[in-house]
mmCIF file of C-alpha atoms in Angstrom:
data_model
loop_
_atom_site.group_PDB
_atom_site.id
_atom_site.type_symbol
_atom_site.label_atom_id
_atom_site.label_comp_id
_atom_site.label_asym_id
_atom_site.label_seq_id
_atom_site.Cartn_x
_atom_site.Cartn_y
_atom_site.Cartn_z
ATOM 1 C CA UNK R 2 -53.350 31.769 -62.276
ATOM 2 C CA UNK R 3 -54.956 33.065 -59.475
ATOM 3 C CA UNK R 4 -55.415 31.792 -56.103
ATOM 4 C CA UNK R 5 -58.819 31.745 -55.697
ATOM 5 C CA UNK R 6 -58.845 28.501 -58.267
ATOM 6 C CA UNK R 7 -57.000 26.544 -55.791
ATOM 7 C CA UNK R 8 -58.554 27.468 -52.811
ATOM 8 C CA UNK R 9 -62.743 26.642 -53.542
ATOM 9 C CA UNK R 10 -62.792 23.814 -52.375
ATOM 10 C CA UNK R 11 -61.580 20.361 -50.283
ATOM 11 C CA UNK R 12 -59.847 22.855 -47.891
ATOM 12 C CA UNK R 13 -60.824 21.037 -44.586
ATOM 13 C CA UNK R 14 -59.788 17.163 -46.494
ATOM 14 C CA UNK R 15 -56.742 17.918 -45.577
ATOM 15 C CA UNK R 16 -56.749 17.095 -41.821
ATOM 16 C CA UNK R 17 -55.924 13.329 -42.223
ATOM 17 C CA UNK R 18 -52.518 14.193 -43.938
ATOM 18 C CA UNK R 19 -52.739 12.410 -47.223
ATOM 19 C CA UNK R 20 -53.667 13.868 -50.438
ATOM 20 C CA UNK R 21 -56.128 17.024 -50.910
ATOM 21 C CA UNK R 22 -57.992 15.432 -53.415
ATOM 22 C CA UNK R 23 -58.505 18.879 -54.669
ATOM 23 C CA UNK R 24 -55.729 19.068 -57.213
ATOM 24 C CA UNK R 25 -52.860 16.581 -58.405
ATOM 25 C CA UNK R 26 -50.289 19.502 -57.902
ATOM 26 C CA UNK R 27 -51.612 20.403 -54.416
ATOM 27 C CA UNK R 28 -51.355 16.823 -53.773
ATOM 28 C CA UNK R 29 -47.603 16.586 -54.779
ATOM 29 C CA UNK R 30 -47.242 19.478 -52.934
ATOM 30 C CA UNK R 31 -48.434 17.396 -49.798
ATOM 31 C CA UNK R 32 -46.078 14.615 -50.006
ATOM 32 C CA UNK R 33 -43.138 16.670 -50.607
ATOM 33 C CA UNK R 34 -44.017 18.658 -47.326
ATOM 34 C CA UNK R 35 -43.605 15.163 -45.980
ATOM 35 C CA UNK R 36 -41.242 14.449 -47.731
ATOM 36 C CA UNK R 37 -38.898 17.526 -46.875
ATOM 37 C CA UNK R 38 -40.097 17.203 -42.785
ATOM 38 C CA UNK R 39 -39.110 13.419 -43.369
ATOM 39 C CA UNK R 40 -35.589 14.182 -45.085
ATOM 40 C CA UNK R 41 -34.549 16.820 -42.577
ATOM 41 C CA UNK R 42 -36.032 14.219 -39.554
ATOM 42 C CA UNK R 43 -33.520 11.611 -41.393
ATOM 43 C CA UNK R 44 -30.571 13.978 -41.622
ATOM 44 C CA UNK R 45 -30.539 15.776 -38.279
ATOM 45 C CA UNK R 46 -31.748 12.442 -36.380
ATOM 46 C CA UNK R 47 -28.566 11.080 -38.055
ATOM 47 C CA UNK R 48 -26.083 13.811 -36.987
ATOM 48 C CA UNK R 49 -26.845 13.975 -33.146
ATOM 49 C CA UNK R 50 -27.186 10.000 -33.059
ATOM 50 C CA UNK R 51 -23.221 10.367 -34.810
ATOM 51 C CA UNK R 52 -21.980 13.090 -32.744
ATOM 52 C CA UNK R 53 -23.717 11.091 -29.406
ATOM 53 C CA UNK R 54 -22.344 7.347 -30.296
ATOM 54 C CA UNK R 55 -18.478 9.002 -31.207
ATOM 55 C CA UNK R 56 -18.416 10.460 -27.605
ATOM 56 C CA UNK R 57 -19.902 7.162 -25.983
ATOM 57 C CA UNK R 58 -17.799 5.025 -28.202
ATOM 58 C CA UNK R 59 -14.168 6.821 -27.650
ATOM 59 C CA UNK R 60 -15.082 6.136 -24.130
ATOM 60 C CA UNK R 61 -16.386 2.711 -23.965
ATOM 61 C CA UNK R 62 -15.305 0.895 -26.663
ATOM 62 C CA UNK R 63 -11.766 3.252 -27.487
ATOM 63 C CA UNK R 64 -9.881 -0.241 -28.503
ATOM 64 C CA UNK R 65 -12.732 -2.214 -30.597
ATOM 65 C CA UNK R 66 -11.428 -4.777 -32.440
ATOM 66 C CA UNK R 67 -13.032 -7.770 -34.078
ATOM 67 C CA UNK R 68 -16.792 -7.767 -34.531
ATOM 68 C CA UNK R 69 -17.187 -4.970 -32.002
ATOM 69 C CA UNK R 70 -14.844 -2.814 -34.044
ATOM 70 C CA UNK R 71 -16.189 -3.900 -37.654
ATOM 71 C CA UNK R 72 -20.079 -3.329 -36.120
ATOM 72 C CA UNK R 73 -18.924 -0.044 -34.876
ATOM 73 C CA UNK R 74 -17.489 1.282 -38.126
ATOM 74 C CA UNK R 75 -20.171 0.470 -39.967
ATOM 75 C CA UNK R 76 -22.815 2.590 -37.829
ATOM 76 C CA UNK R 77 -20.614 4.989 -37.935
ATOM 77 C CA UNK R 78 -20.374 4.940 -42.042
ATOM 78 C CA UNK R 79 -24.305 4.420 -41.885
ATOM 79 C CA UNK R 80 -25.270 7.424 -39.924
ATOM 80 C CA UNK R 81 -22.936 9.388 -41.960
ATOM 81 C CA UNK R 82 -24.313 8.615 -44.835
ATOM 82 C CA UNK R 83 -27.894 9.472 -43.492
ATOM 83 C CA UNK R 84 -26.908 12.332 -42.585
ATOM 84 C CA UNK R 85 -25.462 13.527 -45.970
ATOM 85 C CA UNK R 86 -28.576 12.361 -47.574
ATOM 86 C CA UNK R 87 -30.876 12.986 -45.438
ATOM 87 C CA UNK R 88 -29.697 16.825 -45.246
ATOM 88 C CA UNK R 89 -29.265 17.129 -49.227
ATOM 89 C CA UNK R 90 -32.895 15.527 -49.942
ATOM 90 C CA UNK R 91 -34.303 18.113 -47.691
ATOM 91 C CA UNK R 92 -32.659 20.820 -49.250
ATOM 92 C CA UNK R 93 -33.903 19.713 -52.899
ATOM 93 C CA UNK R 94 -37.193 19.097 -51.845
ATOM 94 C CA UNK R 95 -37.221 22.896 -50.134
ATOM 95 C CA UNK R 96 -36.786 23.813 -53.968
ATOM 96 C CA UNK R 97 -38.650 21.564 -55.133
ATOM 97 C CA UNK R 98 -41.371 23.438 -53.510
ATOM 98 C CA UNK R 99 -39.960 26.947 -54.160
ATOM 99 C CA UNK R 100 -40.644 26.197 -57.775
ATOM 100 C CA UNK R 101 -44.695 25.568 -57.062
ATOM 101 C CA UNK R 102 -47.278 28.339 -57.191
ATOM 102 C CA UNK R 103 -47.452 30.423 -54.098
ATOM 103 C CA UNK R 104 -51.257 29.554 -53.931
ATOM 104 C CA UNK R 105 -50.516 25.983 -54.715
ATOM 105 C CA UNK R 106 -48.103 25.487 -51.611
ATOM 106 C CA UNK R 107 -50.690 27.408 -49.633
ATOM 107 C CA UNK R 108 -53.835 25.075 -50.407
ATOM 108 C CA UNK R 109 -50.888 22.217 -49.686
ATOM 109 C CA UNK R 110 -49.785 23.284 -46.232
ATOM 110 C CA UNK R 111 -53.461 23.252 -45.347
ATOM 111 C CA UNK R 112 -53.900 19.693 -46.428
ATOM 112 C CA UNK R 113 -50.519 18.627 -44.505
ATOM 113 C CA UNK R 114 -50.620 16.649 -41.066
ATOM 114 C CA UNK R 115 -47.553 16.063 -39.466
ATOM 115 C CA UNK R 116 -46.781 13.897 -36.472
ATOM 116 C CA UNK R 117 -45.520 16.018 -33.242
ATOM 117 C CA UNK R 118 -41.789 15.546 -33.725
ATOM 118 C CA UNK R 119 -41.531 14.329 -30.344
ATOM 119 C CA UNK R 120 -44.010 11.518 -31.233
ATOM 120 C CA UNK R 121 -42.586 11.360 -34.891
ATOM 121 C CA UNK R 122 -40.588 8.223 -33.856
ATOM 122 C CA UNK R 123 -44.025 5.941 -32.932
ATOM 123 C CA UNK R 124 -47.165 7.598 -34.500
ATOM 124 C CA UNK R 125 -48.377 5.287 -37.117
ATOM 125 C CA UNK R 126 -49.325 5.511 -40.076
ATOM 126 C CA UNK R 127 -45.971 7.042 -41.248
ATOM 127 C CA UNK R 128 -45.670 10.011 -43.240
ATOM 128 C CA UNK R 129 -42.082 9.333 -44.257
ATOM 129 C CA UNK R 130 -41.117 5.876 -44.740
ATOM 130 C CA UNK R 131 -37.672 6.206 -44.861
ATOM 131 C CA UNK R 132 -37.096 8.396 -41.429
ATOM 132 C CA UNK R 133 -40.000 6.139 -39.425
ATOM 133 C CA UNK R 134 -38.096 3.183 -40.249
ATOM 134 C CA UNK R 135 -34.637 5.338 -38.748
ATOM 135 C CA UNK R 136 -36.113 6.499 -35.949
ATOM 136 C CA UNK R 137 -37.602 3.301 -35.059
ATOM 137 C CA UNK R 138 -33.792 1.563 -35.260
ATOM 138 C CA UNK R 139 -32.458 4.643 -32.902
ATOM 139 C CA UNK R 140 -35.671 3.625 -30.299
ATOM 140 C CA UNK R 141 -34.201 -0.193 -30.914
ATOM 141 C CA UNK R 142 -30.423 0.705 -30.713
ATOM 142 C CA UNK R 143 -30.921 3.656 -27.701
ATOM 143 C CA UNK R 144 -32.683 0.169 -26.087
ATOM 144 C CA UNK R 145 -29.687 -2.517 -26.220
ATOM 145 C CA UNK R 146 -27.201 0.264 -26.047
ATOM 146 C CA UNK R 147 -28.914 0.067 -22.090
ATOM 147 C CA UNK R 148 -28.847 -3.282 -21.827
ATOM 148 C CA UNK R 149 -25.620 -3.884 -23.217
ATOM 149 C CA UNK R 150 -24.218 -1.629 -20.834
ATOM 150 C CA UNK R 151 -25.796 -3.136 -17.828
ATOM 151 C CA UNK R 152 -23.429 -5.473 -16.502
ATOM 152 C CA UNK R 153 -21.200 -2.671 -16.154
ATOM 153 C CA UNK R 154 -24.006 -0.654 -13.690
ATOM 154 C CA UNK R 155 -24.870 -3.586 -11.750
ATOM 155 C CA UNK R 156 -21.061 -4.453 -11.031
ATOM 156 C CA UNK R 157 -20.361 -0.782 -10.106
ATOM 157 C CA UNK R 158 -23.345 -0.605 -7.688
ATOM 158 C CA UNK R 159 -22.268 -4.108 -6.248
ATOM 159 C CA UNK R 160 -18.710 -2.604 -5.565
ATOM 160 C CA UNK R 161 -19.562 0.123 -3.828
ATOM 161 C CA UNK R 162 -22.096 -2.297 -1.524
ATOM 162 C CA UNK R 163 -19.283 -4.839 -1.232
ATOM 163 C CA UNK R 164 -20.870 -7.477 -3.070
ATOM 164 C CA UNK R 165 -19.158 -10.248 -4.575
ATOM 165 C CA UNK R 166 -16.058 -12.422 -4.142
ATOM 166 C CA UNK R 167 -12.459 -12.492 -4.119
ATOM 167 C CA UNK R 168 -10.726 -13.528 -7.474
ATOM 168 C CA UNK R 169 -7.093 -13.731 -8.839
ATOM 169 C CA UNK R 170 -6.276 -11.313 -11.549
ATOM 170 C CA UNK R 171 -3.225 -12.740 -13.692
ATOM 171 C CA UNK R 172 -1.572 -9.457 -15.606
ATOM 172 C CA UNK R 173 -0.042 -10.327 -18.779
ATOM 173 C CA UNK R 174 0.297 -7.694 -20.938
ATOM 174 C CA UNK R 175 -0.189 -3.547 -21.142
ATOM 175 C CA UNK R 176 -2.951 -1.426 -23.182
ATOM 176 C CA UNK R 177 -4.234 1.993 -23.751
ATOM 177 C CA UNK R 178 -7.618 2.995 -22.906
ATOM 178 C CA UNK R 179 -8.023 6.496 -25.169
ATOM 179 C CA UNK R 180 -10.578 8.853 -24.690
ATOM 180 C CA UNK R 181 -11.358 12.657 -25.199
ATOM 181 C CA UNK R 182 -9.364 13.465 -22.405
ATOM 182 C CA UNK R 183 -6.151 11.139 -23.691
ATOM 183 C CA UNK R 184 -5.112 7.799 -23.281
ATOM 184 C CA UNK R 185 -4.355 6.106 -20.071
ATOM 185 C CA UNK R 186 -2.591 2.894 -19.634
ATOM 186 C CA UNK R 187 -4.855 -0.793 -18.322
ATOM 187 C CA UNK R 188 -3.198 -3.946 -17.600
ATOM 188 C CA UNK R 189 -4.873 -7.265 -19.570
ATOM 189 C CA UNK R 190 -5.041 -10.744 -18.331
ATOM 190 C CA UNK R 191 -6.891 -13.556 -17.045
ATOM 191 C CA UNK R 192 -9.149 -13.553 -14.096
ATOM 192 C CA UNK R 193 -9.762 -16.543 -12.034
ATOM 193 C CA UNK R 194 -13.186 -17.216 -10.555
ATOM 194 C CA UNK R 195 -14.487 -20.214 -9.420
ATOM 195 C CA UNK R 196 -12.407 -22.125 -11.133
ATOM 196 C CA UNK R 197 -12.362 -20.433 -14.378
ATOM 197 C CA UNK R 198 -10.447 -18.256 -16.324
ATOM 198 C CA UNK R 199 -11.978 -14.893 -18.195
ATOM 199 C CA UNK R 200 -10.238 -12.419 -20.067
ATOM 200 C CA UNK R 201 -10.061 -8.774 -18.312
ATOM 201 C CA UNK R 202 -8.629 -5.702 -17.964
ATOM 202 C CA UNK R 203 -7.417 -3.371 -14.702
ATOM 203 C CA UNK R 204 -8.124 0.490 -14.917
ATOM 204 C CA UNK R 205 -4.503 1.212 -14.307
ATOM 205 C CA UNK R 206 -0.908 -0.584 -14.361
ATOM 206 C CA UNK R 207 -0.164 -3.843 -12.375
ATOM 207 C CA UNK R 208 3.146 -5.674 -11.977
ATOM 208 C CA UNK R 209 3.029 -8.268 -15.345
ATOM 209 C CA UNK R 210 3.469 -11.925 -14.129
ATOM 210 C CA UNK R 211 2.223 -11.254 -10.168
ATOM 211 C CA UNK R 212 -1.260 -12.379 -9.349
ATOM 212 C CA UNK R 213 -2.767 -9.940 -7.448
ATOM 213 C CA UNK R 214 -6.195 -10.005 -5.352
ATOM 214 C CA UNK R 215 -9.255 -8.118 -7.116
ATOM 215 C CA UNK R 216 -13.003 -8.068 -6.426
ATOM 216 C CA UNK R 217 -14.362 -10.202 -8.650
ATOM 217 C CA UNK R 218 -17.817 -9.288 -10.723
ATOM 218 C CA UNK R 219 -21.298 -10.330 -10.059
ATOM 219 C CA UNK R 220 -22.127 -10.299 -13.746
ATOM 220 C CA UNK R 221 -19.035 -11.207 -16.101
ATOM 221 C CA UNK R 222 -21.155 -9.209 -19.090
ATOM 222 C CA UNK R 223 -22.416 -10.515 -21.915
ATOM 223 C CA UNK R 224 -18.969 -11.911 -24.323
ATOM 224 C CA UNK R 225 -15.847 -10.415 -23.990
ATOM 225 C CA UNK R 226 -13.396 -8.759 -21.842
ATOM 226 C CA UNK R 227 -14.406 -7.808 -18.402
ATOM 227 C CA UNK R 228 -13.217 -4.451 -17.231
ATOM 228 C CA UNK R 229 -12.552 -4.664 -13.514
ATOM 229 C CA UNK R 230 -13.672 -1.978 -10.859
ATOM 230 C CA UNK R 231 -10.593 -0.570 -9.642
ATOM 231 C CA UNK R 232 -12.017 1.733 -6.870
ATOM 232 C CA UNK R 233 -15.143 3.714 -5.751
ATOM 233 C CA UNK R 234 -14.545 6.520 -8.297
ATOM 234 C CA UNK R 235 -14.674 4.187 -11.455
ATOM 235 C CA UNK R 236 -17.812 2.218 -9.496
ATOM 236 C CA UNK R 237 -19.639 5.793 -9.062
ATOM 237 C CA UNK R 238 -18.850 6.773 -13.023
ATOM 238 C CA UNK R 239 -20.657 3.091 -13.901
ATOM 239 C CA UNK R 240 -23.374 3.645 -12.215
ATOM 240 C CA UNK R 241 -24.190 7.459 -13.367
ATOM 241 C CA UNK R 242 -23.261 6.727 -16.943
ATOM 242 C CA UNK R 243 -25.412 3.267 -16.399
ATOM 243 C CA UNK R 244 -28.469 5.685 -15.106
ATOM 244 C CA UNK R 245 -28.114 7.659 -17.939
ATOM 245 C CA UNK R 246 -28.227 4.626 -20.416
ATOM 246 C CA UNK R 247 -31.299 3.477 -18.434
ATOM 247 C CA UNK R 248 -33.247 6.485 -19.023
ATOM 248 C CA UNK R 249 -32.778 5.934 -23.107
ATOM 249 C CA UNK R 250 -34.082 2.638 -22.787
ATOM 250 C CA UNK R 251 -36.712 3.341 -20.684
ATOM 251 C CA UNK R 252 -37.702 5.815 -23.323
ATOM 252 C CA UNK R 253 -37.084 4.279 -26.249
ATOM 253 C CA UNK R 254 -39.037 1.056 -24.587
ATOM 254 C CA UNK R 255 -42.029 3.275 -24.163
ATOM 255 C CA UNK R 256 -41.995 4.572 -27.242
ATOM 256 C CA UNK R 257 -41.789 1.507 -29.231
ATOM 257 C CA UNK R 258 -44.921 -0.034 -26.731
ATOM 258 C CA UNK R 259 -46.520 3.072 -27.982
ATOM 259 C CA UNK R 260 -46.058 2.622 -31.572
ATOM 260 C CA UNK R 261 -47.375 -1.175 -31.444
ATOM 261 C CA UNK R 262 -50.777 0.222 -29.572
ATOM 262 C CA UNK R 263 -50.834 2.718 -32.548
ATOM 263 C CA UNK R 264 -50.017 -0.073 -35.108
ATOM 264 C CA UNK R 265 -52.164 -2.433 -33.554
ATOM 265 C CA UNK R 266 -55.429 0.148 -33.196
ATOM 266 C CA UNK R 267 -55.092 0.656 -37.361
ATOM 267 C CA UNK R 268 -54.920 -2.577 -38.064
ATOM 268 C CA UNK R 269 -58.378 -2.856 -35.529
ATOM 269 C CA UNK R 270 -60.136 0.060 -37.782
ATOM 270 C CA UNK R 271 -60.605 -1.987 -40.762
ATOM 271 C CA UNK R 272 -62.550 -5.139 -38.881
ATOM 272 C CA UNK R 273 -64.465 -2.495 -37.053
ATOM 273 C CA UNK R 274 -65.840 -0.254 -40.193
ATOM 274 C CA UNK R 275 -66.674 -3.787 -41.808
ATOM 275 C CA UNK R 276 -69.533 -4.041 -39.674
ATOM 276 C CA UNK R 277 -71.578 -1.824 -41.122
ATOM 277 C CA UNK R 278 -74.736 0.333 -39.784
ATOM 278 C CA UNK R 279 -74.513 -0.687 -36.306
ATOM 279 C CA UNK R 280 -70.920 -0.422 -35.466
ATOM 280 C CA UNK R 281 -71.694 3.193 -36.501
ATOM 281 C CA UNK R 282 -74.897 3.732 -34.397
ATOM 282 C CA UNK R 283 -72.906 2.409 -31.267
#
């Protein structure tokens, strides 16, 4: 078969990234060219989001238990398991492809759009169902991951300005706070702030049973314990890792504003062909 029989014609039909029309291999060929950019999206996506929320999670959330721990093992499981499939489905549909005509996955490459990868996360329509829909959760969880972590800035940032009250901190019992760098001992217990108690923690050891003075947080978080600033060093790390956190969110915010304008300007298109002969002559 030569490749002048797939080539004659339809060659420039390929510039909206569906099918060729041409030829119902060339258009298989198409959507596993997709298919394969969509897998290895999936499976490398996957990996860096695991590798990233290990290092933030040994630090911030070393000692999850209850919901925060279950929650935390299963994204964990999930993005492992993305990443296994997502790498393995790439690699099948690279032979996939290997197994095609040369000519056949020439004519197809020409009839193949892909998104920018950068904009791979937002551009609609999808090419890939299955990696828009994952890269759309990382743009939702890179977004609460910021907020969630916001109390933390905005109580490091009031420390170092010397905002916010007095409190008693009531030590009861000893913990380890593990990270990459090994574990470090935190006192638990009960802070007292106008008039009621919340569960926290000190950055370091504290005599059990003595009440001891403590700036008190402006923002007691969302649920939870509260982890206490214990002096300018720990307020300076909130605040940088908080600024880091706020730069994902922004992102991810823009991104998913982005991908609503895109949604919301191909759901327009169809009202606006409908009108026939003079929406065209405009």
């Amino acid at each position: 078969m030569s490749a002048m029989s797939w080539t004659g014609s339809g060659g420039s039909s390929g510039s909206s990234g569906g099918d060729t029309g041409t030829n119902p291999e060339v258009d298989a060929a198409v959507r596993l060219l997709h298919r394969r950019r969509g897998w290895g999206w999936t499976g490398g996506g996957s990996l860096l989001a695991l590798v990233v929320f290990t290092v933030i999670g040994s630090h911030l959330w070393a000692n999850a238990n209850g919901a925060l721990g279950v929650i935390s093992g299963l994204v964990v499981l999930v993005l492992l398991a993305l990443t296994v499939v997502g790498l393995v489905m790439a690699v099948v549909d690279t032979v996939r492809l290997h197994r095609r005509h040369g000519a056949v996955r020439d004519q197809a490459k020409l009839g193949t759009s892909h998104h920018p990868l950068i904009a791979h996360a937002y551009r609609y329509p999808p090419r890939h169902h299955v990696s828009a829909w994952f890269s759309r959760l990382l743009l939702v969880g890179c977004l609460i991951l910021a907020i969630g972590y916001l109390p933390d800035q905005v109580n490091g940032v009031a420390y170092l300005a010397g905002a916010g009250p007095t409190a008693t901190f009531f030590p009861t019992s000893y913990g380890q706070d593990c990270g990459r760098s090994g574990c470090s001992t935190i006192t638990k217990g009960t802070l007292v702030a106008g008039g009621r108690g919340i569960p926290a923690s000190w950055p370091g050891t504290a005599v059990l049973g003595l009440p001891m003075t403590v700036r008190a947080p402006v923002w007691d978080g969302w649920s939870g314990t509260v982890s206490l600033t214990g002096d300018t060093a720990d307020a300076i790390v909130a605040i940088i890792v908080g600024l880091f956190f706020d730069a994902l969110g922004v992102l991810a915010g823009l991104a998913l504003i982005e991908m609503m304008r895109h949604w919301l300007k191909r759901r327009r298109e169809p009202a606006l062909s409908g009108r026939g002969p003079l929406t065209a002559a405009r």
